[in-house]
Amino acid sequence: QDRVEGFLEERLGSLARASISFQHDDFHPRNLIFREKQLVGVIDFDNCDSGDPIEDFYKLPWFTFPISEAFARGQIEGYLEVDPVERFWERYNIAVAMSLASSLVWVHRRQDRKMMFNFQHRIMEIVNTHDFTDGGPPTWF
């Protein structure tokens, strides 16, 4: 927790220079529609808002990476190929770090002990695979 909080305190100010745009805010495989191995649609825009477009990647370690490491890596590579982003990994790690505590609050409201245990375990995996020191890519990338 100290490492994650220290990372956020040190780097949160860098978001002041980030662009603001429309974002899905729940972008992960369960909200994608494929037909014949081609992406044909994105659903569930209930949480859409505006903010740093890199925030849309914060669910990669939560929902995408556990399903497919290759898909998670490809999503980032495809994005960066079309739109190279300065300080992408730093901004990505900020978004992921900010999701950790809020995810515990979200699951706590559901009062589901098993889900809480699973989320706590997932948080530990995320903390252990993400660079909340230097802001580099996660170990799986």
CSV table of C-alpha atoms in Angstrom, one decimal:
chain,number,residue,atom,x,y,z
A,1,GLN,CA,0.0,0.0,0.0
A,2,ASP,CA,2.8,2.4,0.8
A,3,ARG,CA,4.5,1.8,-2.6
A,4,VAL,CA,1.2,2.4,-4.4
A,5,GLU,CA,0.3,5.5,-2.4
A,6,GLY,CA,3.8,6.9,-2.8
A,7,PHE,CA,3.7,6.4,-6.5
A,8,LEU,CA,0.3,8.2,-6.8
A,9,GLU,CA,1.4,11.1,-4.6
A,10,GLU,CA,4.6,11.5,-6.7
A,11,ARG,CA,3.0,11.2,-10.1
A,12,LEU,CA,-0.6,12.3,-9.9
A,13,GLY,CA,0.2,15.8,-10.9
A,14,SER,CA,1.4,14.6,-14.3
A,15,LEU,CA,-2.2,14.0,-15.3
A,16,ALA,CA,-2.8,17.7,-15.4
A,17,ARG,CA,-1.2,17.7,-18.8
A,18,ALA,CA,-3.2,14.7,-20.1
A,19,SER,CA,-5.8,15.1,-22.8
A,20,ILE,CA,-9.4,14.7,-22.0
A,21,SER,CA,-11.7,12.7,-24.2
A,22,PHE,CA,-14.8,10.4,-24.2
A,23,GLN,CA,-14.1,7.0,-22.7
A,24,HIS,CA,-16.0,3.8,-22.3
A,25,ASP,CA,-14.9,3.3,-18.7
A,26,ASP,CA,-15.7,-0.4,-18.7
A,27,PHE,CA,-13.7,-1.6,-21.7
A,28,HIS,CA,-12.9,-5.3,-21.3
A,29,PRO,CA,-13.6,-8.6,-23.2
A,30,ARG,CA,-17.0,-9.1,-21.7
A,31,ASN,CA,-18.2,-5.9,-23.3
A,32,LEU,CA,-16.8,-6.7,-26.8
A,33,ILE,CA,-18.8,-8.5,-29.5
A,34,PHE,CA,-16.9,-10.7,-32.0
A,35,ARG,CA,-18.2,-12.4,-35.1
A,36,GLU,CA,-15.9,-14.7,-37.1
A,37,LYS,CA,-12.9,-13.6,-35.0
A,38,GLN,CA,-13.5,-10.0,-35.9
A,39,LEU,CA,-14.4,-7.2,-33.4
A,40,VAL,CA,-17.9,-6.0,-34.5
A,41,GLY,CA,-19.0,-4.0,-31.5
A,42,VAL,CA,-18.6,-2.7,-28.1
A,43,ILE,CA,-21.5,-2.7,-25.6
A,44,ASP,CA,-22.3,-1.4,-22.1
A,45,PHE,CA,-21.7,2.3,-22.2
A,46,ASP,CA,-23.5,2.8,-18.8
A,47,ASN,CA,-20.3,4.1,-17.2
A,48,CYS,CA,-19.0,6.3,-20.1
A,49,ASP,CA,-17.6,9.6,-19.1
A,50,SER,CA,-14.7,11.9,-20.0
A,51,GLY,CA,-11.1,11.8,-18.8
A,52,ASP,CA,-7.7,10.7,-19.8
A,53,PRO,CA,-8.2,8.2,-22.5
A,54,ILE,CA,-5.5,6.0,-20.9
A,55,GLU,CA,-7.9,5.3,-18.1
A,56,ASP,CA,-9.8,2.9,-20.3
A,57,PHE,CA,-6.9,0.5,-19.9
A,58,TYR,CA,-7.1,0.2,-16.1
A,59,LYS,CA,-9.3,-2.9,-16.4
A,60,LEU,CA,-6.7,-4.8,-18.4
A,61,PRO,CA,-5.1,-6.4,-15.3
A,62,TRP,CA,-8.5,-7.0,-13.7
A,63,PHE,CA,-10.5,-8.6,-16.5
A,64,THR,CA,-8.5,-8.9,-19.7
A,65,PHE,CA,-5.1,-10.2,-18.6
A,66,PRO,CA,-6.6,-13.1,-16.6
A,67,ILE,CA,-8.5,-14.2,-19.7
A,68,SER,CA,-5.7,-13.7,-22.3
A,69,GLU,CA,-2.3,-12.2,-21.8
A,70,ALA,CA,-1.9,-12.0,-25.6
A,71,PHE,CA,-5.2,-10.1,-26.0
A,72,ALA,CA,-4.2,-7.6,-23.2
A,73,ARG,CA,-0.8,-7.1,-24.8
A,74,GLY,CA,-2.3,-6.7,-28.3
A,75,GLN,CA,-4.9,-4.1,-27.0
A,76,ILE,CA,-2.0,-1.9,-25.8
A,77,GLU,CA,0.2,-2.5,-28.9
A,78,GLY,CA,-2.7,-1.8,-31.2
A,79,TYR,CA,-3.5,1.5,-29.4
A,80,LEU,CA,0.1,2.6,-29.3
A,81,GLU,CA,0.6,1.8,-33.0
A,82,VAL,CA,-2.3,4.1,-34.0
A,83,ASP,CA,-1.7,6.8,-31.3
A,84,PRO,CA,1.7,6.8,-29.7
A,85,VAL,CA,1.2,8.4,-26.3
A,86,GLU,CA,3.9,10.2,-24.3
A,87,ARG,CA,4.3,8.7,-20.8
A,88,PHE,CA,1.7,5.9,-21.6
A,89,TRP,CA,3.0,3.5,-18.9
A,90,GLU,CA,3.2,6.1,-16.2
A,91,ARG,CA,-0.4,7.2,-16.9
A,92,TYR,CA,-1.5,3.5,-17.2
A,93,ASN,CA,0.0,2.7,-13.8
A,94,ILE,CA,-1.7,5.8,-12.3
A,95,ALA,CA,-5.1,4.6,-13.6
A,96,VAL,CA,-4.5,1.0,-12.4
A,97,ALA,CA,-3.3,2.3,-8.9
A,98,MET,CA,-6.4,4.4,-8.5
A,99,SER,CA,-8.6,1.4,-9.3
A,100,LEU,CA,-7.2,-0.7,-6.5
A,101,ALA,CA,-9.0,0.9,-3.5
A,102,SER,CA,-12.1,1.8,-5.4
A,103,SER,CA,-12.5,-1.9,-6.5
A,104,LEU,CA,-12.5,-3.0,-2.8
A,105,VAL,CA,-15.2,-0.4,-2.0
A,106,TRP,CA,-17.2,-1.7,-5.0
A,107,VAL,CA,-17.0,-5.3,-4.0
A,108,HIS,CA,-17.5,-4.5,-0.3
A,109,ARG,CA,-20.9,-3.0,-1.2
A,110,ARG,CA,-21.9,-6.4,-2.6
A,111,GLN,CA,-21.3,-8.1,0.7
A,112,ASP,CA,-19.9,-11.2,-1.0
A,113,ARG,CA,-17.1,-12.7,1.1
A,114,LYS,CA,-15.9,-14.9,-1.7
A,115,MET,CA,-15.8,-12.1,-4.2
A,116,MET,CA,-14.0,-9.9,-1.6
A,117,PHE,CA,-11.4,-12.6,-1.2
A,118,ASN,CA,-11.0,-12.9,-4.9
A,119,PHE,CA,-10.6,-9.2,-5.3
A,120,GLN,CA,-8.0,-9.0,-2.5
A,121,HIS,CA,-6.0,-11.8,-4.2
A,122,ARG,CA,-6.3,-10.0,-7.6
A,123,ILE,CA,-5.0,-6.8,-6.1
A,124,MET,CA,-2.0,-8.5,-4.7
A,125,GLU,CA,-1.3,-10.0,-8.2
A,126,ILE,CA,-1.7,-6.5,-9.8
A,127,VAL,CA,0.6,-4.9,-7.2
A,128,ASN,CA,3.2,-7.6,-7.8
A,129,THR,CA,3.2,-7.3,-11.6
A,130,HIS,CA,2.9,-3.5,-12.0
A,131,ASP,CA,5.6,-1.0,-11.7
A,132,PHE,CA,4.4,1.4,-9.0
A,133,THR,CA,8.0,2.6,-8.5
A,134,ASP,CA,9.3,3.8,-11.9
A,135,GLY,CA,6.0,3.7,-13.9
A,136,GLY,CA,7.2,1.2,-16.5
A,137,PRO,CA,5.2,-1.6,-18.1
A,138,PRO,CA,3.8,-4.6,-16.1
A,139,THR,CA,5.8,-7.8,-16.1
A,140,TRP,CA,3.4,-9.5,-18.4
A,141,PHE,CA,4.0,-7.0,-21.2
